[in-house]
Tab-separated table of N, CA and C in Angstrom:
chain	number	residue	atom	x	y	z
A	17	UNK	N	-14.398	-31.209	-1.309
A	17	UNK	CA	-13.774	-30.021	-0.778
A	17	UNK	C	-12.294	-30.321	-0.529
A	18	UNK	N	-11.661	-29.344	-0.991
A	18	UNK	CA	-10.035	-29.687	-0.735
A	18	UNK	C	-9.598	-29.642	0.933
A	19	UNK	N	-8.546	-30.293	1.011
A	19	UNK	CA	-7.816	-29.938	2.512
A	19	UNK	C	-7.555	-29.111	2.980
A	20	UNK	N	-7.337	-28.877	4.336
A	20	UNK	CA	-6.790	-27.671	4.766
A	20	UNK	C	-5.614	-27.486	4.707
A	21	UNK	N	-4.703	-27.000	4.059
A	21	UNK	CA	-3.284	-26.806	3.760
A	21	UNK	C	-2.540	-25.872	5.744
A	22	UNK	N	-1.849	-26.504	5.610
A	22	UNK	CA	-0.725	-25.842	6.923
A	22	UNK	C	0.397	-24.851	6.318
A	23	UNK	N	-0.177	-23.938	6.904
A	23	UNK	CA	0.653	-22.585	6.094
A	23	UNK	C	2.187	-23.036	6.524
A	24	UNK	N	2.841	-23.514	7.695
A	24	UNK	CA	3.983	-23.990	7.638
A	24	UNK	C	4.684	-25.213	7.093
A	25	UNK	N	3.676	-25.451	5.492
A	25	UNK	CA	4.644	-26.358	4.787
A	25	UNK	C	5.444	-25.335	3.566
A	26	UNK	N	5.145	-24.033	4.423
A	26	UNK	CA	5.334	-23.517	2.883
A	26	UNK	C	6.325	-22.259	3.324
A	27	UNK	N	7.332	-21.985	2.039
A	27	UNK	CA	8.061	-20.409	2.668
A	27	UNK	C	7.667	-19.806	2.876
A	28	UNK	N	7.327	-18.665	3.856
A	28	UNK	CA	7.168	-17.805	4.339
A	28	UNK	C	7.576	-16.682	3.100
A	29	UNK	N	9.114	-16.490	2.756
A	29	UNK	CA	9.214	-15.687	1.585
A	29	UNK	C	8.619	-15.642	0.287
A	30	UNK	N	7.651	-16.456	-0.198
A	30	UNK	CA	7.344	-16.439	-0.813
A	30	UNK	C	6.265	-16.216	-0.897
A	31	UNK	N	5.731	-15.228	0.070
A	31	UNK	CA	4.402	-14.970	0.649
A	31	UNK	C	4.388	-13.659	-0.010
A	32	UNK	N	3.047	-13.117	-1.328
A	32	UNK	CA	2.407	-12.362	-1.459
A	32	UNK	C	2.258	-11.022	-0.385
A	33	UNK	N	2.302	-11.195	1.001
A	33	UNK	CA	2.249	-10.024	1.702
A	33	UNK	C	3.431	-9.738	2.156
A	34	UNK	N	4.165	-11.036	2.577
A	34	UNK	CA	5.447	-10.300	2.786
A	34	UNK	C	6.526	-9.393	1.673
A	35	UNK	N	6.070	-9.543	0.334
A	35	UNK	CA	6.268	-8.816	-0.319
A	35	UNK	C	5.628	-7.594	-0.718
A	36	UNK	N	4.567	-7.502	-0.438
A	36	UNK	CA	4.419	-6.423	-0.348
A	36	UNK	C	4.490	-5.603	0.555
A	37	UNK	N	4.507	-5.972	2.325
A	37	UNK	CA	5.550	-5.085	3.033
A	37	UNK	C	6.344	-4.666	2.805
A	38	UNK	N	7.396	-5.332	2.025
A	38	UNK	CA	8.766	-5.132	1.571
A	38	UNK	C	8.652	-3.605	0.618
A	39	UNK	N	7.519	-3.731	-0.111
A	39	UNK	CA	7.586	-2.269	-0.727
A	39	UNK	C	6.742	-1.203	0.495
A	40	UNK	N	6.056	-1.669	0.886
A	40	UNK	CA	5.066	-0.391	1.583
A	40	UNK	C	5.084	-0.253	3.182
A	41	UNK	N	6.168	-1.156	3.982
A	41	UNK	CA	5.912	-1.387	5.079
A	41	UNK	C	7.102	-0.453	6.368
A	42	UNK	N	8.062	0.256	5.045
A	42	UNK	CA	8.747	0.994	5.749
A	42	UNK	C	7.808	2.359	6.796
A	43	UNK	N	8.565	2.832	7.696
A	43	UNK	CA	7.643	3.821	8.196
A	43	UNK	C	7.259	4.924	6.739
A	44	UNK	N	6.753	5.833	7.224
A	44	UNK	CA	6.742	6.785	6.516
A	44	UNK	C	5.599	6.505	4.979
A	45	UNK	N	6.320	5.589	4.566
A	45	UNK	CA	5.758	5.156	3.039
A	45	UNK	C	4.659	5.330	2.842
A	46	UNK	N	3.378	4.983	3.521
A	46	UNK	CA	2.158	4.495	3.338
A	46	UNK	C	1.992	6.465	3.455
A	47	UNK	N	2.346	6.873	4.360
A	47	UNK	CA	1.696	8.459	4.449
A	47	UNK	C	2.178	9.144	3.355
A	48	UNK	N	3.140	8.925	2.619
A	48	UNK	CA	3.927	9.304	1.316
A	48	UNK	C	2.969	9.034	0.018
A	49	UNK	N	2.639	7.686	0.332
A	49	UNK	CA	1.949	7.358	-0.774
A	49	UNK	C	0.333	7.811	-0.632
A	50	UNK	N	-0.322	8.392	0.660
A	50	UNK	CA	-1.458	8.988	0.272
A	50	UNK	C	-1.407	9.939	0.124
A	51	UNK	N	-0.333	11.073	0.405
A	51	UNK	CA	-0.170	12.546	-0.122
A	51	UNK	C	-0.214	12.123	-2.084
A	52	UNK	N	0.594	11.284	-2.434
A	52	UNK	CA	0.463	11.299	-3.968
A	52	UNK	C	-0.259	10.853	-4.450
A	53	UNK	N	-1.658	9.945	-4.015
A	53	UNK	CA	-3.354	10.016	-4.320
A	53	UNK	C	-3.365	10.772	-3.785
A	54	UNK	N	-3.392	12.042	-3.135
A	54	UNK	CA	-4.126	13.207	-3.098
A	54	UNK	C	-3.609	14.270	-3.894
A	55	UNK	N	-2.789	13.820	-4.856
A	55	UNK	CA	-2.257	15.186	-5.695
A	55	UNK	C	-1.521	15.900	-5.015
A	56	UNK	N	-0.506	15.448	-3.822
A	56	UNK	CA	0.715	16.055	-3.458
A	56	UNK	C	2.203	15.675	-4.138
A	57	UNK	N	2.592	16.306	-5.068
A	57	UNK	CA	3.511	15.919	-6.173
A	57	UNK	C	4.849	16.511	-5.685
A	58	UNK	N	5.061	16.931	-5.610
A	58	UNK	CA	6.682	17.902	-5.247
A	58	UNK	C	7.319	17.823	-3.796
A	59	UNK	N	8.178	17.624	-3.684
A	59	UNK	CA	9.259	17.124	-3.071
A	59	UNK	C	9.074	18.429	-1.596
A	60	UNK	N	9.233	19.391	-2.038
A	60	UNK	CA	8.683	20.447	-0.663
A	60	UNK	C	7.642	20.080	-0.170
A	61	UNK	N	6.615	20.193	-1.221
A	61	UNK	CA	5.641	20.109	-0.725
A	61	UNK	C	5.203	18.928	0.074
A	62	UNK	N	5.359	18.016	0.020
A	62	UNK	CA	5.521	16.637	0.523
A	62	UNK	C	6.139	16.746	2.029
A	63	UNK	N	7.549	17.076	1.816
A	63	UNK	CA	8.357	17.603	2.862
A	63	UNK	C	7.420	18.276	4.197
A	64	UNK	N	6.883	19.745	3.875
A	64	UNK	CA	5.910	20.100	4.506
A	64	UNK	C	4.900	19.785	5.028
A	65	UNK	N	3.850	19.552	4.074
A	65	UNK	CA	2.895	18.561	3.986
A	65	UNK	C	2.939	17.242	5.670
A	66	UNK	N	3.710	16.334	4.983
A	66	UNK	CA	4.043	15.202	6.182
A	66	UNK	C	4.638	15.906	7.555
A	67	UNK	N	5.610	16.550	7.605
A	67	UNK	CA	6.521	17.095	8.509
A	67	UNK	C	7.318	15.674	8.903
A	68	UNK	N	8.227	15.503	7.630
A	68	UNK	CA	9.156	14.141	7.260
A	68	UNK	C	10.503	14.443	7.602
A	69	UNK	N	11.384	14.565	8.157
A	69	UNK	CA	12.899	14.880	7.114
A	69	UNK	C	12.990	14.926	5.849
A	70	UNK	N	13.557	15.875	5.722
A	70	UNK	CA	14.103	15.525	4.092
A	70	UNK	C	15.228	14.461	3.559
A	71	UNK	N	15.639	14.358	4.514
A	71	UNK	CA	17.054	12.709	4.021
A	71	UNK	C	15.657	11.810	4.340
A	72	UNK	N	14.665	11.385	5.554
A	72	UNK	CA	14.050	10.269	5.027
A	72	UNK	C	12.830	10.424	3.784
A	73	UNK	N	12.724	11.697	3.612
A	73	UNK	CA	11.678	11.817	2.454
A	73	UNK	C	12.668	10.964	1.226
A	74	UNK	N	13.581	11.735	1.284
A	74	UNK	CA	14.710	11.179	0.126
A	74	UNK	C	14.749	9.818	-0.273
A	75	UNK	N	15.123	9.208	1.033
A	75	UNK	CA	15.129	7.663	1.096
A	75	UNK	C	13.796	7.137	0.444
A	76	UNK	N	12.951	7.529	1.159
A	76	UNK	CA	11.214	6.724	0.680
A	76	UNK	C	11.170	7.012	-0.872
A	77	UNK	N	11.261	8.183	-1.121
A	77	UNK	CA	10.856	8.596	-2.721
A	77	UNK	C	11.873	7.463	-3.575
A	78	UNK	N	12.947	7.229	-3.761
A	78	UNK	CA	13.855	6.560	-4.208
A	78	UNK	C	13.364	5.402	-4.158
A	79	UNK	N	12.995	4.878	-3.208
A	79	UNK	CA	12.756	3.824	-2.886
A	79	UNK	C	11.407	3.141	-3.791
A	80	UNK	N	10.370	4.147	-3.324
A	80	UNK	CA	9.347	4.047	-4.295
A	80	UNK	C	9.570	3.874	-5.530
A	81	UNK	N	10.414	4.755	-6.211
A	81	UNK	CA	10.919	5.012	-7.801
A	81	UNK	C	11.467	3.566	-7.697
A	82	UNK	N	12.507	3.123	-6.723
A	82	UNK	CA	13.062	2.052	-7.676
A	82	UNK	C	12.505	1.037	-7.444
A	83	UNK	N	11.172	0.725	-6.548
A	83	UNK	CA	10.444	-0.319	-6.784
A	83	UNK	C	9.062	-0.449	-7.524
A	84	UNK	N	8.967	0.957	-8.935
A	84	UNK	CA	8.319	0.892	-10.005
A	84	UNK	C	6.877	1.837	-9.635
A	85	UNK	N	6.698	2.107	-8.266
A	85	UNK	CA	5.276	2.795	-7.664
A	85	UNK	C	5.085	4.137	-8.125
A	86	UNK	N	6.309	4.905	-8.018
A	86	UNK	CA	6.501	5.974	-8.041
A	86	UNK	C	7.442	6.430	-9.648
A	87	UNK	N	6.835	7.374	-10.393
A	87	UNK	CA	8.022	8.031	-11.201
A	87	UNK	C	8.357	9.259	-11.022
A	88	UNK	N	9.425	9.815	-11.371
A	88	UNK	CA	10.104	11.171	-11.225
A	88	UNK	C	10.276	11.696	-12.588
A	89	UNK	N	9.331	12.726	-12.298
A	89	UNK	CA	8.497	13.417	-13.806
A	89	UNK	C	9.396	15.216	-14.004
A	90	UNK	N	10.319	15.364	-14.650
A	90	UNK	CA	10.699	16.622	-14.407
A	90	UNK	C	9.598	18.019	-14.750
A	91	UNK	N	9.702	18.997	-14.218
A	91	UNK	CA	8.986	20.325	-14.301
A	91	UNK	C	10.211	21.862	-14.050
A	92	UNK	N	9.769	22.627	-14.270
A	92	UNK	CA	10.114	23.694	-14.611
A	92	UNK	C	9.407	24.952	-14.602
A	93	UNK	N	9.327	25.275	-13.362
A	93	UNK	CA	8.811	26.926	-13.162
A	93	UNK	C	9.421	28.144	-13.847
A	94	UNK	N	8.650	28.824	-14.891
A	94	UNK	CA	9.564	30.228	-14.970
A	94	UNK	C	10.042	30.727	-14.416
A	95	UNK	N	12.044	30.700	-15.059
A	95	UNK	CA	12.908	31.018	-14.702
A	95	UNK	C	13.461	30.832	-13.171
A	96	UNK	N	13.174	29.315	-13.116
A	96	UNK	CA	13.867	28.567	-12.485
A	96	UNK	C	14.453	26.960	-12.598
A	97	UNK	N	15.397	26.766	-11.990
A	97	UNK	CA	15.504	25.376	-12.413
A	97	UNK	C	14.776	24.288	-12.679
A	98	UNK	N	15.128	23.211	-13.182
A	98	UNK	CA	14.590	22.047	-13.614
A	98	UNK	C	14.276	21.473	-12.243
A	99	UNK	N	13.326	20.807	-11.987
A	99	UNK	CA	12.907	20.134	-10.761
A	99	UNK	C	12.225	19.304	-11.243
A	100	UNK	N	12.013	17.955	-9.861
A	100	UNK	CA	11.253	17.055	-10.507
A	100	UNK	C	9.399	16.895	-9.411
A	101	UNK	N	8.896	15.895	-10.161
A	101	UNK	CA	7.738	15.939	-9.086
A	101	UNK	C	7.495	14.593	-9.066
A	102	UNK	N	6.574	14.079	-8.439
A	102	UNK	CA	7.086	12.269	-8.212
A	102	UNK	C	5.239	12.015	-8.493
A	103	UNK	N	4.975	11.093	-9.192
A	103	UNK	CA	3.721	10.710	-9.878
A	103	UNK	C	3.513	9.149	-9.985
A	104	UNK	N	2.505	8.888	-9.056
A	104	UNK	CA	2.308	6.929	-8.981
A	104	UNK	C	1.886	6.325	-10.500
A	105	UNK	N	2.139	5.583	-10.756
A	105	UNK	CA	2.520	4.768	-11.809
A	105	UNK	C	1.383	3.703	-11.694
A	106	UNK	N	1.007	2.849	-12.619
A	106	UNK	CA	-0.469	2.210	-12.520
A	106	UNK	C	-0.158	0.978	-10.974
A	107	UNK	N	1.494	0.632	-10.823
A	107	UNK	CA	1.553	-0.167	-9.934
A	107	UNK	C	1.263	0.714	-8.738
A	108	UNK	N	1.752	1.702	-8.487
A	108	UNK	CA	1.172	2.691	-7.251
A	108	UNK	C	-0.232	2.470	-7.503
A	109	UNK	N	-0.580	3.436	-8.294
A	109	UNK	CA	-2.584	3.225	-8.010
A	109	UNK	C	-3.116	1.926	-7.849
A	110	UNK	N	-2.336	1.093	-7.776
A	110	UNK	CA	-3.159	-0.177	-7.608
A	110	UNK	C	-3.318	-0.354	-6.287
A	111	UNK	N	-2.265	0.411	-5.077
A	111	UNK	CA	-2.327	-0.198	-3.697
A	111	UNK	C	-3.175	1.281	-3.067
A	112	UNK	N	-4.170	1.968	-4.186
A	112	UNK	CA	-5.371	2.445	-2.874
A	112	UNK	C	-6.060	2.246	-2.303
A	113	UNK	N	-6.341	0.423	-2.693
A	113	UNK	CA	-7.750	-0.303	-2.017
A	113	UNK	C	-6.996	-0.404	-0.792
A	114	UNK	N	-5.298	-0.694	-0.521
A	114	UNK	CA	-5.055	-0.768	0.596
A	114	UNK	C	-5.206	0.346	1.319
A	115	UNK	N	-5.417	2.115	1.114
A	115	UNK	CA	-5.064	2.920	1.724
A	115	UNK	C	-6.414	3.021	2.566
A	116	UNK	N	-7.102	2.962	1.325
A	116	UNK	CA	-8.557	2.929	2.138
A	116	UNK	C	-9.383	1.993	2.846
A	117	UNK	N	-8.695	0.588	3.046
A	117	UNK	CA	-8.772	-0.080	4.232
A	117	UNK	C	-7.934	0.372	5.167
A	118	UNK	N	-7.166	0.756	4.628
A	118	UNK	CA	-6.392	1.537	6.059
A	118	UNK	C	-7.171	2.204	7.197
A	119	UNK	N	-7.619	3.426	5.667
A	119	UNK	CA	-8.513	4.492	6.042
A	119	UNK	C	-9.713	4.031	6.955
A	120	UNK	N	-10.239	3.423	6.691
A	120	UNK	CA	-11.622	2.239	7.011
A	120	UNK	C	-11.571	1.859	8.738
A	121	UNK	N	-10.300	1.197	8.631
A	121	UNK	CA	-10.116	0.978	10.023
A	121	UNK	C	-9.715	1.766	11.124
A	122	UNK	N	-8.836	2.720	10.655
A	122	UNK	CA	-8.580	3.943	11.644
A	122	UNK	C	-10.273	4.227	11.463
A	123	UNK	N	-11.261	4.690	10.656
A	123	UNK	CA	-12.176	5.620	10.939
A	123	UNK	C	-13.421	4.769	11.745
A	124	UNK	N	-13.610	3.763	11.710
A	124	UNK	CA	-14.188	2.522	12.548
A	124	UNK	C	-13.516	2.307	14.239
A	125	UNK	N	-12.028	1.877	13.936
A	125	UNK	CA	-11.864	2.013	15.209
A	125	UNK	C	-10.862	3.034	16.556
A	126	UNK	N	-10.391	3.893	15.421
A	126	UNK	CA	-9.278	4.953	16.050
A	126	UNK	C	-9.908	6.295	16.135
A	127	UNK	N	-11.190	6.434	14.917
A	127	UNK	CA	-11.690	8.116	15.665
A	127	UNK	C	-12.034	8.394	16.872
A	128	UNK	N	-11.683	9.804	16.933
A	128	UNK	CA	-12.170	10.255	18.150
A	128	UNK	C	-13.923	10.450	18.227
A	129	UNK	N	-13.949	11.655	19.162
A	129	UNK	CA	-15.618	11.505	19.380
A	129	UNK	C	-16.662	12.052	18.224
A	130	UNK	N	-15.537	13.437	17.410
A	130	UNK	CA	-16.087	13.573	16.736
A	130	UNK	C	-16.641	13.054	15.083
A	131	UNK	N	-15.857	12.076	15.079
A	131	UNK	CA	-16.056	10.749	14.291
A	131	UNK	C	-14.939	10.831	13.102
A	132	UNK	N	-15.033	10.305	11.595
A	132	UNK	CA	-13.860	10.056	11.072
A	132	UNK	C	-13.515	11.532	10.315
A	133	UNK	N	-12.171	12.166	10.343
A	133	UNK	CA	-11.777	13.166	10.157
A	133	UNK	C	-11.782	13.106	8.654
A	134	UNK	N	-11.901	13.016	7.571
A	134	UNK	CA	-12.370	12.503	6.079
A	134	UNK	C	-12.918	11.318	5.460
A	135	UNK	N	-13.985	12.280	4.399
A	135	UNK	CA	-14.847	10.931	3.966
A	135	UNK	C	-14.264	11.328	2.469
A	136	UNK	N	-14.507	9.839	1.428
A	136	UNK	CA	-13.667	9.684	0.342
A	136	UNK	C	-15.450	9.256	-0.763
A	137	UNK	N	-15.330	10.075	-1.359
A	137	UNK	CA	-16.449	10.165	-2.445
A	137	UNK	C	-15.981	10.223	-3.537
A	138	UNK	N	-17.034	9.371	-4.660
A	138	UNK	CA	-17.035	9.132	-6.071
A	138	UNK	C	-17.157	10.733	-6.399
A	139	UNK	N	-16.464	10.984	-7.137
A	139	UNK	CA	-15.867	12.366	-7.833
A	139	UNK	C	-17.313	12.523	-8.720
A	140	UNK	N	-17.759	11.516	-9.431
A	140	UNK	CA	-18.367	11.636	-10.479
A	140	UNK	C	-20.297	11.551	-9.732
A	141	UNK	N	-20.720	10.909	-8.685
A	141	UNK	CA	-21.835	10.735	-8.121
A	141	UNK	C	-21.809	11.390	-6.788
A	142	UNK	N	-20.622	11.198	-6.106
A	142	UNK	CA	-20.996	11.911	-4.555
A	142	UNK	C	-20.982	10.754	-3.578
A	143	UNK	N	-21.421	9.544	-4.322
A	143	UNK	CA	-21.333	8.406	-3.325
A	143	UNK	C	-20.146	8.423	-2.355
A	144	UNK	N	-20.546	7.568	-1.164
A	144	UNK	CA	-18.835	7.681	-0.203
A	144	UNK	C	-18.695	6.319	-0.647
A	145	UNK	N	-17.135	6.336	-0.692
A	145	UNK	CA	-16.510	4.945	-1.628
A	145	UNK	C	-16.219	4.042	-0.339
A	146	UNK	N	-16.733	2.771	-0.294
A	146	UNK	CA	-16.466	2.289	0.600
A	146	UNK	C	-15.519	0.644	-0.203
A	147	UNK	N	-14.523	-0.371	0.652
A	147	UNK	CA	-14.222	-1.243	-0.303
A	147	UNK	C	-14.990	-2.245	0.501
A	148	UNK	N	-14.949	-3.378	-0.460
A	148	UNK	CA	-15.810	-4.593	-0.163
A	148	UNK	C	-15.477	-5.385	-0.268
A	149	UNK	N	-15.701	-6.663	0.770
A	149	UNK	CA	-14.903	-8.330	0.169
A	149	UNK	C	-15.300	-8.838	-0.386
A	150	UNK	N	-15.031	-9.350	-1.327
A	150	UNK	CA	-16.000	-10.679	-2.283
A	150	UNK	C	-15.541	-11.524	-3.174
A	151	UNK	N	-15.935	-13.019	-3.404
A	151	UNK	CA	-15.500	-13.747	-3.989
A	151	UNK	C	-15.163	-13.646	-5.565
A	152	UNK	N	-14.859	-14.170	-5.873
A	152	UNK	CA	-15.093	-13.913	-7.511
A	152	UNK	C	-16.197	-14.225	-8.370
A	153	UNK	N	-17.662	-14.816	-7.296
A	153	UNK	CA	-18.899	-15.147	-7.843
A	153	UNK	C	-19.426	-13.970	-7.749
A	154	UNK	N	-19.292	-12.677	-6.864
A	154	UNK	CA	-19.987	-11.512	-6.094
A	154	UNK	C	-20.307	-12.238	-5.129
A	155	UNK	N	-20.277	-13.173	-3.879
A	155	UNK	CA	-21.020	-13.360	-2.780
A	155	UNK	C	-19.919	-12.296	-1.854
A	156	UNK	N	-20.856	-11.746	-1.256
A	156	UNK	CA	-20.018	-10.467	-0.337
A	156	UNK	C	-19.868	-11.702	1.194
A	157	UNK	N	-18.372	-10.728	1.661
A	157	UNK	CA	-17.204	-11.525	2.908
A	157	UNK	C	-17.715	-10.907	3.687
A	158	UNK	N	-17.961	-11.188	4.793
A	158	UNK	CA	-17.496	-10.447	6.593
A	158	UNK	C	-16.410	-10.759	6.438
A	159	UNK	N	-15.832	-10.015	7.668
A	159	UNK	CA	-14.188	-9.991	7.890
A	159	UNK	C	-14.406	-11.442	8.516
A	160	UNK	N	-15.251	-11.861	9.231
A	160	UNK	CA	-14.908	-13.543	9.658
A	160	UNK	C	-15.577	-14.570	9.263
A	161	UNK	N	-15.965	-14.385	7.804
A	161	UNK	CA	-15.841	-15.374	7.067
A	161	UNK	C	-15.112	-16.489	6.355
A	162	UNK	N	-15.411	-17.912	6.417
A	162	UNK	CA	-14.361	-18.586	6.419
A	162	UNK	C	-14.057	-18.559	5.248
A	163	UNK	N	-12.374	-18.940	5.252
A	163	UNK	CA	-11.827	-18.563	4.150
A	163	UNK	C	-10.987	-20.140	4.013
A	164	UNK	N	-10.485	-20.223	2.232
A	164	UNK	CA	-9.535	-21.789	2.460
A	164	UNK	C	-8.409	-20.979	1.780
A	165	UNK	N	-7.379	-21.408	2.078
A	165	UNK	CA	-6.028	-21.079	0.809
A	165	UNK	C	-5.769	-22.279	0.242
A	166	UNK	N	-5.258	-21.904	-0.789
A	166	UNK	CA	-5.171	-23.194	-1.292
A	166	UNK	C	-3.579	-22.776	-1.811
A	167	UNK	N	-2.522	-23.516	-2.584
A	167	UNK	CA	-1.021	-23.109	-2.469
A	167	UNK	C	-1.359	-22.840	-4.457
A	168	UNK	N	-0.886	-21.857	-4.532
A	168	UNK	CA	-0.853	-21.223	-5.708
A	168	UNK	C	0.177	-21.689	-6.799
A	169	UNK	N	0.719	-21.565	-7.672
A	169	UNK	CA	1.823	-22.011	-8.682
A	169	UNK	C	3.229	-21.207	-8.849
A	170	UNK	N	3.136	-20.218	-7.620
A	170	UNK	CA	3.988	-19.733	-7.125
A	170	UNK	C	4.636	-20.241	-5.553
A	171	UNK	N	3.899	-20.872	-5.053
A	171	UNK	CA	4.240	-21.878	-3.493
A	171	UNK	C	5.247	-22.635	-3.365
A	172	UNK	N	5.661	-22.619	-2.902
A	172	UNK	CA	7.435	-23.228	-2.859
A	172	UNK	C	7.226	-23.443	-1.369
A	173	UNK	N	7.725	-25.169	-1.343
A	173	UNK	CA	6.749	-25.674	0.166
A	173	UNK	C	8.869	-26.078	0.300
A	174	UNK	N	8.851	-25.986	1.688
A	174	UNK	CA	9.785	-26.425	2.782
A	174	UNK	C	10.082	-27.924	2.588
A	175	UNK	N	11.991	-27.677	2.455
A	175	UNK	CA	12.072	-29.377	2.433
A	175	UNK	C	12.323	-29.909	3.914
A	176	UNK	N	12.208	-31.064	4.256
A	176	UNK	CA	12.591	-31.240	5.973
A	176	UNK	C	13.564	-30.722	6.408
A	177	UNK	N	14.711	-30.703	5.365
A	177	UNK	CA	15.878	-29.789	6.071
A	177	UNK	C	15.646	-28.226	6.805
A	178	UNK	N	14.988	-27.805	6.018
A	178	UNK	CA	14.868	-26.565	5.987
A	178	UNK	C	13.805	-26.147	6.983
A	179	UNK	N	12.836	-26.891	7.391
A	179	UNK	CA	11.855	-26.988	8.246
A	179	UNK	C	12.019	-27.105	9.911
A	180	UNK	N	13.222	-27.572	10.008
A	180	UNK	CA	13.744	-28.378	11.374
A	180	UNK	C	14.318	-27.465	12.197
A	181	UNK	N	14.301	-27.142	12.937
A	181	UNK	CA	14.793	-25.978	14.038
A	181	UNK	C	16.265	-26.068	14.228
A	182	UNK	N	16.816	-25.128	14.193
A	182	UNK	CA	18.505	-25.092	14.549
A	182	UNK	C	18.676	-25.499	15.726
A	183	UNK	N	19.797	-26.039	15.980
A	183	UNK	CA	20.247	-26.203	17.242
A	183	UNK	C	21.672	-25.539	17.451
């Protein structure tokens, strides 16, 4: 069995989640990005929808676009201008397993009495979609199951300099 690795031999920036905060961890974002899995596309509507500002709707959408999640798809209502509508991109759909752990945990531990305010079903069976942990053999996780990390080929470990506390 390998060692237990000390997460402080290693950058911090180069941490898998802290990058992905970096795209999804602004306020706002995460509620942005489940209006557009739910087929809320247009910039009003969104607007409304959330009850956002429109300068920070602005900001987030951009933001999204220029970190590849989001594209800006133009449309055109009869006899009116060109407008655009904003549509997740396969890198967006990839972070719904996060929405719905999101979802998961607000509805586990933040509902109220009358229990979780939406359930999320297979379109095609009816099943309620729930996500699941598991190894890459299928042996299914509890949340406190032990886990090892091991440093990946992306890990970029701390030299002593860099390790040593300022003075």
């Amino acid at each position: 069995m390998a060692a237990v690795i000390d997460p402080r031999q290693f950058d911090s920036t180069a941490c898998s989640i802290a990058r992905t905060m970096g795209l999804i961890g602004q306020p706002w974002t995460l509620l942005v990005l489940r209006d557009l899995f739910n087929g809320v596309r247009r910039f009003d509507e969104l607007a409304d929808h959330l009850g956002i500002a429109r300068n920070v709707l602005t900001r987030r959408l951009a933001g999204l676009v220029d970190d590849g999640l989001v594209e800006k798809v133009s449309y055109r209502e009869p006899g009116q201008r060109a407008r655009h509508e904003y549509r997740l991109t396969q890198a967006g759909w990839d972070l719904r397993p996060i929405l719905l752990v999101v979802m998961a945990y607000g509805d586990n531990h933040l509902s109220g009495p009358d229990g979780p305010p939406l359930r999320v079903e297979h379109a095609d069976c009816g099943g309620e979609v729930v996500v699941r942990m598991e190894c890459a053999h299928g042996h299914p996780l509890s949340p406190t199951e032990r886990l090892r990390a091991r440093p990946g080929p992306g890990a970029r470990y701390l030299t002593r300099e860099s390790a040593l506390p300022a003075h």
